[in-house]
Amino acid sequence: MQWPKYVQLKEVGPRDGLQNEKTWVPTADKVAWINKLSDSGVKEIEYSSFVHPKWIPALSDAREVGRKIKRNPNVFYSALVPNVKGLQHALETGIDGASIFMSASETHNRKNINKSIADTYPVLGEVLHEAKQANKRVTGYVSTVFDCPFEGKVTPEQVVRVCERLFENGADEISLGDTIGSAVPSQVEQLLEAVLSHFPEDKIIMHFHNTRGMAIANIMTSLQYGVSRFDCSVGGLGGCPYAPGAAGNVATNDVLYLLHGLGIDTGIQENKIQEAALFIQNKLQKELPSKSLAYAVSGKGS
Ligand code: HMG
Ligand code: MG
């Protein structure tokens, strides 16, 4: 197998990782943590979310965080925005790119953003228009691409349809979300067969949650299909508050162990990611699920 020479990882811990946390992480700690991540060699960080604070209280300080983080010129800073109001707040605060989001399944879309799929397109179309006026790159997240926690199986055709609309409206790239971490590699194959017959592989990012421990196997399958961009969260922190039972994203630490072991460059220093994982683990006073982190901390690691 010919692996790519380089894989680009986006660190979503400060957004996806923290959004479901019951423990409030003070703004100064979030800022210190993001500064550590900025210093790890990672090329993109999703630093917070400009949604309604009532919906995601853990990230209600997005503006303060965005203003206080030390911007590393080598890092692309993005944030999640659900609508033009969120985009405006994000633009005032400072973003290099915006991440919009919707689901491939109707019920998850309604639970997550309080709208039908059909009613979501004009809202996101407006965000795309405004973001383009401001010269910002826009990533479109499509959630529940394999299974919906409310409806069950989602077909590749449903996913392709949503991707088509987002690309037509100007999205620069799409991140496909296994929101509840249910997929196995054969589902990844089926989905990528369909998606990559419509869109180029460099426009597709995979976003695996690791609820059932399948994320690393699914990343391997995606690599075999030529996908070379993945979202991950330091230590494996995270989950979606509107997807019952969903666990964190695949841990950046574990993905680095895999990719570096395969001889693939990421530009990221594993020890710095380990430090950042320990930092947030201490603040949250709970053990994060990353296996590589646990091994390193046990003293058997480097
Ligand atoms: P809504 O209640 O339908 O919104 O929520 P609305 O447009 O009717 O407005 C209601 C009030 O909210 C108004 O205030 C608005 O101004 C205000 P009022 O006039 O009543 O005082 N409002 C806002 N305030 C601050 N920032 C905003 C904003 N927008 C409206 N941006 C909305 C609709 C989309 C806003 C809401 O449903 C929401 O915030 N949802 C966010 C849910 C969320 O963050 N989910 C988790 C992230 S997605 C995810 O994790 C999946 C992903 O990781 C991929 C994967 O894993 O699959 C990306
Ligand atoms: Mg997610």
mmCIF file of C-alpha atoms in Angstrom, residues 3 9 178 183-185 188 208-224 230-232 249-259 262 290-292:
data_model
loop_
_atom_site.group_PDB
_atom_site.id
_atom_site.type_symbol
_atom_site.label_atom_id
_atom_site.label_comp_id
_atom_site.label_asym_id
_atom_site.label_seq_id
_atom_site.Cartn_x
_atom_site.Cartn_y
_atom_site.Cartn_z
ATOM 1 C CA TRP A 3 0.518 5.775 1.967
ATOM 2 C CA LEU A 9 -4.870 16.942 10.983
ATOM 3 C CA ASP A 178 -19.410 9.789 12.148
ATOM 4 C CA ALA A 183 -19.215 3.001 11.488
ATOM 5 C CA VAL A 184 -17.081 -0.019 10.619
ATOM 6 C CA PRO A 185 -14.628 0.001 7.679
ATOM 7 C CA VAL A 188 -16.506 3.813 5.231
ATOM 8 C CA PHE A 208 -14.570 10.081 13.344
ATOM 9 C CA HIS A 209 -15.881 9.838 16.883
ATOM 10 C CA ASN A 210 -14.485 6.849 18.718
ATOM 11 C CA THR A 211 -17.540 5.640 20.643
ATOM 12 C CA ARG A 212 -16.941 1.976 19.827
ATOM 13 C CA GLY A 213 -13.172 2.082 19.265
ATOM 14 C CA MET A 214 -13.488 1.845 15.461
ATOM 15 C CA ALA A 215 -12.006 5.228 14.527
ATOM 16 C CA ILE A 216 -8.434 4.076 13.884
ATOM 17 C CA ALA A 217 -9.644 1.220 11.647
ATOM 18 C CA ASN A 218 -11.849 3.714 9.812
ATOM 19 C CA ILE A 219 -8.947 6.122 9.332
ATOM 20 C CA MET A 220 -6.884 3.283 7.831
ATOM 21 C CA THR A 221 -9.700 2.577 5.373
ATOM 22 C CA SER A 222 -9.998 6.266 4.492
ATOM 23 C CA LEU A 223 -6.243 6.457 3.856
ATOM 24 C CA GLN A 224 -6.597 3.521 1.453
ATOM 25 C CA PHE A 230 -8.735 14.086 9.424
ATOM 26 C CA ASP A 231 -10.235 15.859 12.422
ATOM 27 C CA CYS A 232 -9.147 14.731 15.862
ATOM 28 C CA ASN A 249 -13.361 12.329 18.609
ATOM 29 C CA VAL A 250 -10.546 9.987 17.780
ATOM 30 C CA ALA A 251 -7.599 11.061 19.953
ATOM 31 C CA THR A 252 -4.939 13.167 18.224
ATOM 32 C CA ASN A 253 -2.355 11.239 20.277
ATOM 33 C CA ASP A 254 -3.504 7.879 18.848
ATOM 34 C CA VAL A 255 -3.744 9.175 15.277
ATOM 35 C CA LEU A 256 -0.194 10.536 15.542
ATOM 36 C CA TYR A 257 1.048 7.184 16.854
ATOM 37 C CA LEU A 258 -0.558 5.468 13.857
ATOM 38 C CA LEU A 259 0.528 7.937 11.176
ATOM 39 C CA LEU A 262 3.363 4.257 9.138
ATOM 40 C CA SER A 290 -6.514 8.066 24.495
ATOM 41 C CA LYS A 291 -4.630 4.756 24.746
ATOM 42 C CA SER A 292 -1.316 6.279 23.630
#
